[in-house]
PDB file of C-alpha atoms in Angstrom:
ATOM      1  CA  LEU J1151       7.159 -87.677 -64.675  1.00 45.00           C
ATOM      2  CA  PRO J1152       7.316 -90.943 -66.714  1.00 49.00           C
ATOM      3  CA  HIS J1153       7.156 -90.555 -70.293  1.00 48.00           C
ATOM      4  CA  THR J1154       3.966 -91.426 -72.044  1.00 48.00           C
ATOM      5  CA  PRO J1155       3.477 -93.070 -75.578  1.00 49.00           C
ATOM      6  CA  PHE J1156       0.579 -90.703 -76.578  1.00 47.00           C
ATOM      7  CA  ARG J1157       1.094 -87.447 -78.407  1.00 50.00           C
ATOM      8  CA  CYS J1158      -0.025 -84.097 -76.522  1.00 51.00           C
ATOM      9  CA  PRO J1159      -2.751 -82.419 -78.657  1.00 53.00           C
ATOM     10  CA  ARG J1160      -1.437 -78.996 -78.011  1.00 51.00           C
ATOM     11  CA  TYR J1161       2.289 -79.237 -77.585  1.00 46.00           C
ATOM     12  CA  GLY J1162       2.877 -82.306 -80.092  1.00 51.00           C
ATOM     13  CA  ASN J1163       5.939 -83.727 -78.871  1.00 50.00           C
ATOM     14  CA  THR J1164       6.073 -85.339 -75.375  1.00 52.00           C
ATOM     15  CA  ASN J1165       9.308 -83.672 -74.311  1.00 54.00           C
ATOM     16  CA  LYS J1166       7.971 -80.227 -75.157  1.00 54.00           C
ATOM     17  CA  PHE J1167       5.146 -80.965 -72.774  1.00 50.00           C
ATOM     18  CA  HIS J1168       7.271 -82.106 -70.035  1.00 54.00           C
ATOM     19  CA  LEU J1169       9.105 -78.682 -70.467  1.00 53.00           C
ATOM     20  CA  LYS J1170       6.137 -76.557 -70.291  1.00 55.00           C
ATOM     21  CA  LEU J1171       5.012 -78.758 -67.071  1.00 52.00           C
ATOM     22  CA  SER J1172       8.379 -78.489 -65.317  1.00 60.00           C
ATOM     23  CA  ALA J1173       8.404 -74.561 -66.343  1.00 59.00           C
ATOM     24  CA  PHE J1174       5.019 -74.360 -64.840  1.00 54.00           C
ATOM     25  CA  PHE J1175       6.045 -76.048 -61.500  1.00 54.00           C
ATOM     26  CA  SER J1176       9.035 -73.826 -61.238  1.00 64.00           C
ATOM     27  CA  MET J1177       7.164 -70.593 -61.717  1.00 64.00           C
ATOM     28  CA  ALA J1178       4.794 -71.699 -58.980  1.00 59.00           C
ATOM     29  CA  GLN J1179       7.613 -72.533 -56.518  1.00 64.00           C
ATOM     30  CA  LYS J1180       9.176 -68.961 -57.219  1.00 60.00           C
ATOM     31  CA  GLU J1181       5.783 -67.300 -56.452  1.00 67.00           C
ATOM     32  CA  LYS J1182       5.667 -69.599 -53.309  1.00 62.00           C
ATOM     33  CA  ILE J1183       9.171 -68.299 -52.194  1.00 65.00           C
ATOM     34  CA  ALA J1184       8.310 -64.669 -52.921  1.00 66.00           C
ATOM     35  CA  ALA J1185       5.246 -64.854 -51.155  1.00 65.00           C
ATOM     36  CA  VAL J1186       7.081 -66.281 -47.914  1.00 59.00           C
ATOM     37  CA  GLU J1187       9.447 -63.568 -48.316  1.00 62.00           C
ATOM     38  CA  LYS J1188       7.042 -60.833 -48.310  1.00 62.00           C
ATOM     39  CA  ALA J1189       5.257 -62.048 -45.321  1.00 57.00           C
ATOM     40  CA  LYS J1190       8.415 -62.159 -43.631  1.00 56.00           C
ATOM     41  CA  LYS J1191       8.948 -58.610 -44.368  1.00 55.00           C
ATOM     42  CA  GLN J1192       5.726 -57.482 -43.391  1.00 52.00           C
ATOM     43  CA  ARG J1193       6.097 -59.263 -39.888  1.00 52.00           C
ATOM     44  CA  ARG J1194       9.265 -57.499 -39.470  1.00 56.00           C
ATOM     45  CA  SER J1195       7.646 -54.174 -40.363  1.00 59.00           C
ATOM     46  CA  SER J1196       5.585 -52.026 -37.843  1.00 68.00           C
ATOM     47  CA  PRO J1197       4.137 -48.550 -37.985  1.00 67.00           C
ATOM     48  CA  TRP J1198       6.975 -47.246 -35.737  1.00 68.00           C
ATOM     49  CA  ARG J1199       9.607 -48.685 -37.852  1.00 78.00           C
ATOM     50  CA  ASP J1200       8.144 -47.412 -41.141  1.00 77.00           C
ATOM     51  CA  ALA J1201       7.901 -44.032 -39.449  1.00 74.00           C
ATOM     52  CA  GLY J1202      11.519 -44.299 -38.617  1.00 78.00           C
ATOM     53  CA  ILE J1203      12.308 -45.163 -42.252  1.00 81.00           C
ATOM     54  CA  ARG J1204      10.268 -41.972 -43.424  1.00 81.00           C
ATOM     55  CA  LEU J1205      11.907 -39.777 -40.926  1.00 81.00           C
ATOM     56  CA  ARG J1206      15.247 -40.756 -42.054  1.00 84.00           C
ATOM     57  CA  ARG J1207      14.512 -39.866 -45.424  1.00 86.00           C
ATOM     58  CA  ASN J1208      13.558 -36.389 -44.600  1.00 85.00           C
ATOM     59  CA  LYS J1209      16.799 -34.306 -45.093  1.00 89.00           C
ATOM     60  CA  ALA J1210      15.495 -31.363 -43.419  1.00 89.00           C
ATOM     61  CA  ALA J1211      14.463 -33.168 -40.231  1.00 88.00           C
ATOM     62  CA  MET J1212      18.071 -35.144 -40.007  1.00 91.00           C
ATOM     63  CA  VAL J1213      19.736 -31.411 -40.206  1.00 92.00           C
ATOM     64  CA  GLY J1214      17.607 -30.295 -37.222  1.00 91.00           C
ATOM     65  CA  LEU J1215      18.121 -33.448 -35.364  1.00 91.00           C
ATOM     66  CA  ALA J1216      22.008 -33.095 -36.016  1.00 93.00           C
ATOM     67  CA  ILE J1217      21.835 -29.670 -34.673  1.00 93.00           C
ATOM     68  CA  ILE J1218      19.629 -30.866 -31.599  1.00 92.00           C
ATOM     69  CA  PHE J1219      22.351 -33.696 -30.770  1.00 94.00           C
ATOM     70  CA  LEU J1220      25.094 -30.812 -31.044  1.00 93.00           C
ATOM     71  CA  LEU J1221      23.084 -28.709 -28.632  1.00 92.00           C
ATOM     72  CA  LEU J1222      22.638 -31.663 -26.214  1.00 93.00           C
ATOM     73  CA  PHE J1223      26.252 -32.559 -26.395  1.00 94.00           C
ATOM     74  CA  CYS J1224      27.152 -28.961 -25.255  1.00 91.00           C
ATOM     75  CA  ALA J1225      24.587 -29.274 -22.618  1.00 90.00           C
ATOM     76  CA  PHE J1226      25.845 -32.463 -21.154  1.00 91.00           C
ATOM     77  CA  PHE J1227      29.692 -31.725 -21.642  1.00 92.00           C
ATOM     78  CA  PRO J1228      30.200 -28.091 -21.360  1.00 90.00           C
ATOM     79  CA  ASP J1229      33.559 -28.083 -20.035  1.00 90.00           C
ATOM     80  CA  VAL J1230      34.588 -30.155 -23.179  1.00 90.00           C
ATOM     81  CA  VAL J1231      33.416 -27.435 -25.530  1.00 91.00           C
ATOM     82  CA  ALA J1232      33.940 -24.089 -23.669  1.00 90.00           C
ATOM     83  CA  PRO J1233      37.294 -22.628 -23.584  1.00 90.00           C
ATOM     84  CA  TYR J1234      36.624 -20.822 -20.392  1.00 89.00           C
ATOM     85  CA  GLY J1235      34.523 -20.971 -17.273  1.00 87.00           C
ATOM     86  CA  TYR J1236      31.243 -19.158 -17.647  1.00 86.00           C
ATOM     87  CA  ASP J1237      32.168 -16.705 -14.835  1.00 87.00           C
ATOM     88  CA  ASP J1238      35.635 -16.142 -15.546  1.00 85.00           C
ATOM     89  CA  GLN J1239      36.248 -12.383 -15.528  1.00 87.00           C
ATOM     90  CA  ASP J1240      39.086 -10.417 -17.165  1.00 84.00           C
ATOM     91  CA  TYR J1241      38.359  -6.736 -16.984  1.00 84.00           C
ATOM     92  CA  SER J1242      41.119  -6.000 -19.261  1.00 83.00           C
ATOM     93  CA  GLN J1243      39.641  -7.975 -22.109  1.00 84.00           C
ATOM     94  CA  SER J1244      36.128  -6.472 -21.708  1.00 85.00           C
ATOM     95  CA  LEU J1245      34.209  -5.526 -24.673  1.00 87.00           C
ATOM     96  CA  GLN J1246      36.525  -7.183 -27.034  1.00 88.00           C
ATOM     97  CA  GLY J1247      35.257  -8.176 -30.517  1.00 87.00           C
ATOM     98  CA  PRO J1248      35.204 -11.804 -31.955  1.00 90.00           C
ATOM     99  CA  SER J1249      39.081 -12.670 -32.277  1.00 89.00           C
ATOM    100  CA  ALA J1250      41.075 -15.624 -32.087  1.00 88.00           C
ATOM    101  CA  LEU J1251      41.202 -15.797 -28.374  1.00 89.00           C
ATOM    102  CA  HIS J1252      37.514 -15.119 -27.805  1.00 89.00           C
ATOM    103  CA  ILE J1253      35.622 -16.048 -31.174  1.00 91.00           C
ATOM    104  CA  MET J1254      32.155 -14.372 -30.063  1.00 91.00           C
ATOM    105  CA  GLY J1255      33.795 -11.556 -28.087  1.00 89.00           C
ATOM    106  CA  THR J1256      33.429 -10.567 -24.478  1.00 90.00           C
ATOM    107  CA  ASP J1257      31.127  -8.908 -22.251  1.00 88.00           C
ATOM    108  CA  SER J1258      31.488  -5.974 -20.029  1.00 86.00           C
ATOM    109  CA  PHE J1259      33.044  -8.017 -17.332  1.00 88.00           C
ATOM    110  CA  GLY J1260      35.533  -9.552 -19.711  1.00 88.00           C
ATOM    111  CA  ARG J1261      33.755 -12.823 -19.856  1.00 91.00           C
ATOM    112  CA  ASP J1262      34.113 -15.197 -22.827  1.00 91.00           C
ATOM    113  CA  ILE J1263      30.277 -15.075 -24.723  1.00 92.00           C
ATOM    114  CA  PHE J1264      30.812 -18.168 -26.463  1.00 93.00           C
ATOM    115  CA  SER J1265      31.636 -20.092 -23.034  1.00 92.00           C
ATOM    116  CA  ARG J1266      28.506 -18.458 -21.434  1.00 92.00           C
ATOM    117  CA  ILE J1267      26.335 -19.714 -24.520  1.00 93.00           C
ATOM    118  CA  VAL J1268      27.630 -23.252 -24.186  1.00 93.00           C
ATOM    119  CA  TYR J1269      26.922 -23.354 -20.520  1.00 92.00           C
ATOM    120  CA  GLY J1270      23.552 -21.704 -20.964  1.00 90.00           C
ATOM    121  CA  THR J1271      22.769 -24.503 -23.282  1.00 91.00           C
ATOM    122  CA  ARG J1272      22.199 -26.727 -20.243  1.00 90.00           C
ATOM    123  CA  ILE J1273      19.638 -24.489 -18.685  1.00 89.00           C
ATOM    124  CA  SER J1274      17.641 -23.342 -21.588  1.00 88.00           C
ATOM    125  CA  LEU J1275      17.240 -26.931 -22.816  1.00 90.00           C
ATOM    126  CA  ALA J1276      16.499 -28.316 -19.282  1.00 90.00           C
ATOM    127  CA  ILE J1277      13.645 -25.668 -19.089  1.00 89.00           C
ATOM    128  CA  GLY J1278      12.424 -26.464 -22.639  1.00 88.00           C
ATOM    129  CA  PHE J1279      12.276 -30.438 -22.021  1.00 90.00           C
ATOM    130  CA  VAL J1280      11.050 -30.392 -18.171  1.00 91.00           C
ATOM    131  CA  SER J1281       8.545 -28.134 -18.823  1.00 90.00           C
ATOM    132  CA  VAL J1282       7.084 -30.029 -21.909  1.00 91.00           C
ATOM    133  CA  ILE J1283       7.326 -33.245 -19.568  1.00 92.00           C
ATOM    134  CA  VAL J1284       5.387 -31.817 -16.923  1.00 92.00           C
ATOM    135  CA  SER J1285       2.746 -30.466 -19.404  1.00 91.00           C
ATOM    136  CA  VAL J1286       2.226 -33.580 -21.269  1.00 91.00           C
ATOM    137  CA  ILE J1287       1.760 -35.553 -17.831  1.00 91.00           C
ATOM    138  CA  VAL J1288      -0.620 -33.142 -16.324  1.00 92.00           C
ATOM    139  CA  GLY J1289      -2.369 -32.085 -19.358  1.00 91.00           C
ATOM    140  CA  GLY J1290      -2.497 -35.690 -21.094  1.00 89.00           C
ATOM    141  CA  ALA J1291      -3.988 -36.992 -17.616  1.00 89.00           C
ATOM    142  CA  LEU J1292      -6.642 -34.471 -17.543  1.00 90.00           C
ATOM    143  CA  GLY J1293      -7.389 -34.828 -21.277  1.00 90.00           C
ATOM    144  CA  ALA J1294      -7.493 -38.412 -21.003  1.00 87.00           C
ATOM    145  CA  TRP J1295      -9.889 -38.689 -17.985  1.00 88.00           C
ATOM    146  CA  ALA J1296     -12.401 -36.011 -19.491  1.00 89.00           C
ATOM    147  CA  ALA J1297     -12.547 -37.952 -22.829  1.00 87.00           C
ATOM    148  CA  PHE J1298     -12.891 -41.377 -21.345  1.00 84.00           C
ATOM    149  CA  TYR J1299     -15.506 -40.763 -18.659  1.00 84.00           C
ATOM    150  CA  GLY J1300     -17.263 -37.966 -20.417  1.00 81.00           C
ATOM    151  CA  LYS J1301     -20.464 -36.185 -19.180  1.00 83.00           C
ATOM    152  CA  LYS J1302     -20.002 -34.091 -16.149  1.00 88.00           C
ATOM    153  CA  THR J1303     -16.317 -34.940 -15.728  1.00 86.00           C
ATOM    154  CA  ASP J1304     -15.670 -33.986 -19.343  1.00 87.00           C
ATOM    155  CA  THR J1305     -17.431 -30.538 -18.811  1.00 90.00           C
ATOM    156  CA  ILE J1306     -15.730 -29.679 -15.699  1.00 91.00           C
ATOM    157  CA  ILE J1307     -12.215 -30.312 -16.697  1.00 90.00           C
ATOM    158  CA  MET J1308     -12.582 -28.685 -20.318  1.00 90.00           C
ATOM    159  CA  ARG J1309     -14.330 -25.571 -19.085  1.00 90.00           C
ATOM    160  CA  ALA J1310     -11.192 -25.086 -16.621  1.00 90.00           C
ATOM    161  CA  ILE J1311      -8.891 -25.861 -19.626  1.00 90.00           C
ATOM    162  CA  ASP J1312     -10.834 -23.135 -21.602  1.00 89.00           C
ATOM    163  CA  ILE J1313     -10.501 -20.452 -19.108  1.00 88.00           C
ATOM    164  CA  LEU J1314      -6.720 -21.051 -19.081  1.00 87.00           C
ATOM    165  CA  MET J1315      -6.694 -20.942 -22.882  1.00 86.00           C
ATOM    166  CA  ALA J1316      -8.329 -17.702 -22.960  1.00 86.00           C
ATOM    167  CA  ILE J1317      -5.130 -16.379 -21.347  1.00 85.00           C
ATOM    168  CA  PRO J1318      -1.949 -15.877 -23.636  1.00 84.00           C
ATOM    169  CA  SER J1319       0.443 -18.744 -22.643  1.00 82.00           C
ATOM    170  CA  LEU J1320       3.242 -15.889 -22.287  1.00 82.00           C
ATOM    171  CA  LEU J1321       1.224 -13.375 -20.462  1.00 85.00           C
ATOM    172  CA  LEU J1322       0.091 -16.261 -17.959  1.00 86.00           C
ATOM    173  CA  ALA J1323       3.805 -17.459 -17.410  1.00 86.00           C
ATOM    174  CA  ILE J1324       4.716 -13.845 -16.695  1.00 86.00           C
ATOM    175  CA  SER J1325       1.911 -13.466 -14.190  1.00 87.00           C
ATOM    176  CA  ILE J1326       2.756 -16.750 -12.437  1.00 86.00           C
ATOM    177  CA  ALA J1327       6.378 -15.892 -12.539  1.00 85.00           C
ATOM    178  CA  ALA J1328       5.866 -12.181 -11.196  1.00 85.00           C
ATOM    179  CA  ALA J1329       3.448 -13.702  -8.403  1.00 86.00           C
ATOM    180  CA  LEU J1330       5.964 -16.507  -7.405  1.00 84.00           C
ATOM    181  CA  GLY J1331       9.218 -14.714  -7.806  1.00 81.00           C
ATOM    182  CA  THR J1332      12.325 -15.194 -10.014  1.00 79.00           C
ATOM    183  CA  GLY J1333      14.159 -18.352 -10.090  1.00 81.00           C
ATOM    184  CA  PHE J1334      14.645 -21.730 -11.897  1.00 83.00           C
ATOM    185  CA  VAL J1335      11.863 -23.543 -10.283  1.00 86.00           C
ATOM    186  CA  ASN J1336       9.338 -20.827 -10.629  1.00 87.00           C
ATOM    187  CA  MET J1337       9.960 -20.217 -14.092  1.00 87.00           C
ATOM    188  CA  LEU J1338       9.680 -23.836 -14.969  1.00 88.00           C
ATOM    189  CA  PHE J1339       6.396 -24.217 -13.199  1.00 89.00           C
ATOM    190  CA  ALA J1340       5.193 -20.689 -14.947  1.00 88.00           C
ATOM    191  CA  ILE J1341       6.070 -22.098 -18.460  1.00 89.00           C
ATOM    192  CA  SER J1342       4.665 -25.694 -17.583  1.00 89.00           C
ATOM    193  CA  ILE J1343       1.159 -24.276 -16.396  1.00 89.00           C
ATOM    194  CA  GLY J1344       0.858 -22.505 -19.778  1.00 86.00           C
ATOM    195  CA  GLY J1345       1.200 -25.504 -21.876  1.00 87.00           C
ATOM    196  CA  ILE J1346      -1.312 -27.800 -20.091  1.00 90.00           C
ATOM    197  CA  PRO J1347      -4.402 -26.738 -22.195  1.00 90.00           C
ATOM    198  CA  THR J1348      -2.941 -27.475 -25.488  1.00 89.00           C
ATOM    199  CA  TYR J1349      -1.705 -31.240 -24.543  1.00 90.00           C
ATOM    200  CA  ALA J1350      -5.252 -31.599 -22.682  1.00 91.00           C
ATOM    201  CA  ARG J1351      -7.073 -30.706 -26.058  1.00 91.00           C
ATOM    202  CA  ILE J1352      -4.780 -32.852 -27.993  1.00 89.00           C
ATOM    203  CA  VAL J1353      -5.175 -35.915 -25.823  1.00 89.00           C
ATOM    204  CA  ARG J1354      -9.078 -35.613 -25.436  1.00 89.00           C
ATOM    205  CA  ALA J1355      -9.448 -35.381 -29.040  1.00 88.00           C
ATOM    206  CA  SER J1356      -7.504 -38.614 -29.963  1.00 86.00           C
ATOM    207  CA  VAL J1357      -8.911 -40.639 -27.172  1.00 86.00           C
ATOM    208  CA  LEU J1358     -12.421 -39.609 -28.303  1.00 86.00           C
ATOM    209  CA  THR J1359     -11.559 -41.181 -31.681  1.00 84.00           C
ATOM    210  CA  VAL J1360     -10.045 -44.393 -30.060  1.00 84.00           C
ATOM    211  CA  LYS J1361     -12.121 -45.325 -27.044  1.00 80.00           C
ATOM    212  CA  GLU J1362     -14.969 -46.449 -29.204  1.00 78.00           C
ATOM    213  CA  GLN J1363     -13.027 -48.663 -31.412  1.00 80.00           C
ATOM    214  CA  GLU J1364     -13.248 -52.627 -31.292  1.00 82.00           C
ATOM    215  CA  PHE J1365     -10.260 -53.620 -29.733  1.00 80.00           C
ATOM    216  CA  VAL J1366     -11.028 -51.418 -26.723  1.00 79.00           C
ATOM    217  CA  GLU J1367     -14.609 -52.671 -26.413  1.00 80.00           C
ATOM    218  CA  ALA J1368     -13.104 -56.305 -26.520  1.00 84.00           C
ATOM    219  CA  ALA J1369     -10.769 -55.330 -23.654  1.00 80.00           C
ATOM    220  CA  ARG J1370     -13.616 -54.059 -21.852  1.00 79.00           C
ATOM    221  CA  ALA J1371     -15.668 -57.098 -22.479  1.00 83.00           C
ATOM    222  CA  ILE J1372     -12.930 -59.549 -20.877  1.00 83.00           C
ATOM    223  CA  GLY J1373     -12.796 -57.241 -17.745  1.00 80.00           C
ATOM    224  CA  ALA J1374     -10.049 -54.724 -18.165  1.00 78.00           C
ATOM    225  CA  SER J1375     -10.204 -52.103 -15.497  1.00 80.00           C
ATOM    226  CA  ASP J1376     -10.390 -48.458 -16.747  1.00 76.00           C
ATOM    227  CA  ARG J1377      -6.802 -47.697 -15.667  1.00 80.00           C
ATOM    228  CA  ARG J1378      -5.711 -50.738 -17.825  1.00 81.00           C
ATOM    229  CA  LEU J1379      -7.907 -49.555 -20.695  1.00 81.00           C
ATOM    230  CA  ILE J1380      -6.280 -45.935 -20.790  1.00 79.00           C
ATOM    231  CA  LEU J1381      -2.723 -46.949 -20.054  1.00 78.00           C
ATOM    232  CA  LYS J1382      -2.528 -50.286 -22.185  1.00 80.00           C
ATOM    233  CA  HIS J1383      -4.790 -49.731 -24.948  1.00 80.00           C
ATOM    234  CA  ILE J1384      -5.899 -46.059 -25.311  1.00 82.00           C
ATOM    235  CA  LEU J1385      -2.745 -43.959 -24.665  1.00 80.00           C
ATOM    236  CA  PRO J1386      -0.366 -46.263 -26.846  1.00 78.00           C
ATOM    237  CA  ASN J1387      -2.717 -45.538 -29.975  1.00 79.00           C
ATOM    238  CA  VAL J1388      -2.582 -41.690 -29.579  1.00 81.00           C
ATOM    239  CA  LEU J1389       1.188 -41.036 -28.898  1.00 81.00           C
ATOM    240  CA  ALA J1390       2.068 -39.643 -32.503  1.00 80.00           C
ATOM    241  CA  PRO J1391       0.187 -36.153 -32.150  1.00 83.00           C
ATOM    242  CA  ILE J1392       1.453 -36.123 -28.584  1.00 86.00           C
ATOM    243  CA  ILE J1393       4.946 -36.691 -29.669  1.00 84.00           C
ATOM    244  CA  VAL J1394       5.083 -34.273 -32.438  1.00 83.00           C
ATOM    245  CA  GLN J1395       3.449 -31.446 -30.305  1.00 86.00           C
ATOM    246  CA  ALA J1396       5.808 -32.354 -27.464  1.00 88.00           C
ATOM    247  CA  THR J1397       8.842 -31.699 -30.047  1.00 85.00           C
ATOM    248  CA  LEU J1398       7.360 -28.462 -31.317  1.00 84.00           C
ATOM    249  CA  GLY J1399       6.433 -27.510 -27.507  1.00 88.00           C
ATOM    250  CA  ILE J1400      10.201 -27.643 -26.380  1.00 88.00           C
ATOM    251  CA  ALA J1401      10.904 -24.850 -28.755  1.00 87.00           C
ATOM    252  CA  GLY J1402       8.033 -22.640 -27.229  1.00 87.00           C
ATOM    253  CA  GLY J1403       9.201 -23.517 -23.723  1.00 88.00           C
ATOM    254  CA  ILE J1404      12.728 -22.223 -24.616  1.00 88.00           C
ATOM    255  CA  LEU J1405      11.298 -19.148 -26.235  1.00 87.00           C
ATOM    256  CA  SER J1406       9.397 -18.553 -23.180  1.00 87.00           C
ATOM    257  CA  ALA J1407      12.250 -19.046 -20.779  1.00 87.00           C
ATOM    258  CA  ALA J1408      14.407 -16.520 -22.837  1.00 86.00           C
ATOM    259  CA  SER J1409      11.302 -14.077 -22.697  1.00 86.00           C
ATOM    260  CA  LEU J1410      11.033 -14.323 -19.001  1.00 87.00           C
ATOM    261  CA  SER J1411      14.801 -13.796 -18.546  1.00 85.00           C
ATOM    262  CA  PHE J1412      14.895 -10.936 -20.797  1.00 84.00           C
ATOM    263  CA  LEU J1413      12.146  -9.343 -18.782  1.00 83.00           C
ATOM    264  CA  GLY J1414      14.004 -10.195 -15.477  1.00 82.00           C
ATOM    265  CA  LEU J1415      11.569 -12.757 -14.355  1.00 83.00           C
ATOM    266  CA  GLY J1416      13.789 -15.814 -14.929  1.00 80.00           C
ATOM    267  CA  ILE J1417      17.396 -16.485 -14.340  1.00 80.00           C
ATOM    268  CA  HIS J1418      19.634 -13.725 -13.130  1.00 77.00           C
ATOM    269  CA  PRO J1419      23.221 -13.254 -13.648  1.00 74.00           C
ATOM    270  CA  PRO J1420      25.932 -14.492 -13.149  1.00 80.00           C
ATOM    271  CA  THR J1421      24.126 -17.768 -14.215  1.00 83.00           C
ATOM    272  CA  PRO J1422      24.279 -17.893 -18.077  1.00 87.00           C
ATOM    273  CA  GLU J1423      20.837 -18.123 -19.622  1.00 86.00           C
ATOM    274  CA  TRP J1424      20.190 -16.736 -23.138  1.00 88.00           C
ATOM    275  CA  GLY J1425      17.465 -14.598 -22.331  1.00 86.00           C
ATOM    276  CA  SER J1426      19.411 -13.119 -19.435  1.00 86.00           C
ATOM    277  CA  MET J1427      22.204 -12.627 -21.801  1.00 87.00           C
ATOM    278  CA  LEU J1428      20.219 -10.712 -24.261  1.00 86.00           C
ATOM    279  CA  SER J1429      18.889  -8.463 -21.526  1.00 85.00           C
ATOM    280  CA  SER J1430      22.185  -7.542 -20.060  1.00 84.00           C
ATOM    281  CA  GLY J1431      23.399  -6.704 -23.308  1.00 85.00           C
ATOM    282  CA  ARG J1432      20.759  -4.773 -24.825  1.00 84.00           C
ATOM    283  CA  GLN J1433      22.523  -1.363 -23.535  1.00 85.00           C
ATOM    284  CA  TYR J1434      25.584  -2.083 -25.711  1.00 85.00           C
ATOM    285  CA  ILE J1435      23.641  -3.056 -28.955  1.00 84.00           C
ATOM    286  CA  GLN J1436      25.238  -0.052 -30.648  1.00 84.00           C
ATOM    287  CA  SER J1437      28.760  -0.108 -29.578  1.00 84.00           C
ATOM    288  CA  ALA J1438      29.195  -4.077 -28.826  1.00 86.00           C
ATOM    289  CA  TRP J1439      26.577  -5.852 -31.443  1.00 89.00           C
ATOM    290  CA  TYR J1440      28.229  -9.275 -30.845  1.00 89.00           C
ATOM    291  CA  ILE J1441      26.811  -9.323 -27.172  1.00 90.00           C
ATOM    292  CA  VAL J1442      23.276  -9.595 -28.053  1.00 90.00           C
ATOM    293  CA  THR J1443      23.759 -11.131 -31.718  1.00 90.00           C
ATOM    294  CA  PHE J1444      25.412 -14.450 -30.752  1.00 92.00           C
ATOM    295  CA  PRO J1445      22.791 -15.340 -28.000  1.00 91.00           C
ATOM    296  CA  GLY J1446      20.112 -14.359 -30.402  1.00 90.00           C
ATOM    297  CA  LEU J1447      21.586 -16.237 -33.336  1.00 93.00           C
ATOM    298  CA  THR J1448      21.707 -19.483 -30.699  1.00 92.00           C
ATOM    299  CA  ILE J1449      18.004 -19.097 -29.774  1.00 91.00           C
ATOM    300  CA  MET J1450      17.138 -18.681 -33.358  1.00 92.00           C
ATOM    301  CA  LEU J1451      18.796 -21.805 -34.392  1.00 93.00           C
ATOM    302  CA  THR J1452      17.695 -23.824 -31.581  1.00 92.00           C
ATOM    303  CA  ILE J1453      14.032 -22.939 -32.296  1.00 91.00           C
ATOM    304  CA  PHE J1454      14.785 -23.729 -36.093  1.00 92.00           C
ATOM    305  CA  ALA J1455      16.290 -26.908 -35.333  1.00 92.00           C
ATOM    306  CA  LEU J1456      13.422 -28.044 -33.183  1.00 90.00           C
ATOM    307  CA  ASN J1457      10.891 -26.989 -35.795  1.00 89.00           C
ATOM    308  CA  LEU J1458      12.520 -28.700 -38.503  1.00 90.00           C
ATOM    309  CA  PHE J1459      12.789 -32.014 -36.689  1.00 90.00           C
ATOM    310  CA  GLY J1460       9.237 -31.614 -35.297  1.00 86.00           C
ATOM    311  CA  ASP J1461       7.820 -30.909 -38.873  1.00 85.00           C
ATOM    312  CA  GLY J1462       9.645 -33.974 -40.133  1.00 85.00           C
ATOM    313  CA  LEU J1463       8.433 -36.231 -37.234  1.00 83.00           C
ATOM    314  CA  ARG J1464       4.818 -35.049 -37.836  1.00 81.00           C
ATOM    315  CA  ASP J1465       5.271 -35.981 -41.639  1.00 80.00           C
ATOM    316  CA  ALA J1466       6.829 -39.480 -40.547  1.00 80.00           C
ATOM    317  CA  LEU J1467       3.890 -40.261 -37.991  1.00 75.00           C
ATOM    318  CA  ASP J1468       1.048 -39.228 -40.277  1.00 66.00           C
ATOM    319  CA  PRO J1469      -0.308 -42.257 -41.962  1.00 56.00           C
ATOM    320  CA  ARG J1470      -2.032 -39.985 -44.673  1.00 54.00           C
ATOM    321  CA  LEU J1471       1.322 -38.874 -45.765  1.00 53.00           C
ATOM    322  CA  LYS J1472       2.995 -42.388 -46.471  1.00 53.00           C
ATOM    323  CA  ARG J1473       4.784 -42.629 -49.620  1.00 49.00           C
TER     324      ARG J1473
END
């Protein structure tokens, strides 16, 4: 700014006036830069990104996730982890307690319990994950269909869901497994049917809250089909409660599979499965405690890890719990 001959009435000296004016413009420039940086940060942010940050800050959820990754590694690479085959028998080593050779002992056939638990991880996790996926797909489709079309469609579907919900899920799974017979596929089908009502109700409630919002009305106004409205606009906005329930449902599926196998309606020996290991070792519970203790602890640890991660995921995806 050019120097002027007049004297500023507030600052007196002209140089002081120029200094104050320069400081003012410098402060305005800093505020403008800060506003631009804030806008860039907001553009990089998203609800899923924020949820991931909150999830990583939850130490309990991270512990649960670490245990889940360890179990998945055992499921995908059992040959790397297990020192023996799951059906390697050595009758001279039968009913041996935990030792350096067999860290969890051996069963009545001389098979290494740790190796059988590692190989059983594959079956138990497969049942938990696949049963939940089937339940989510079928139950989610029924719930979304009922909520979107309403009226008679909603009444018919939800009354059928109510009938399934009136039967305890484990009792329903036992009935289906007893009718169809034992085996991996039949047990998977029995557990999946029992989980459908839960996901149908969750999806229906979520869709009812979303389908009347403005962005859905705008998509309908420009000619979007019902299928596009459900798949592209509604379901992506109701994924959070489904993901949380699915994470907790995996734990329920594993527990149901172990219960069916324990009752003799699931996987039969020599195929390793945690529930069948408990069932075959219960007669030795007093003389060889380790046969049932270690499979039971594995089931407990798996359910505990999935519940920790599920609770953390629920807290991270719930917008009301933002900190």
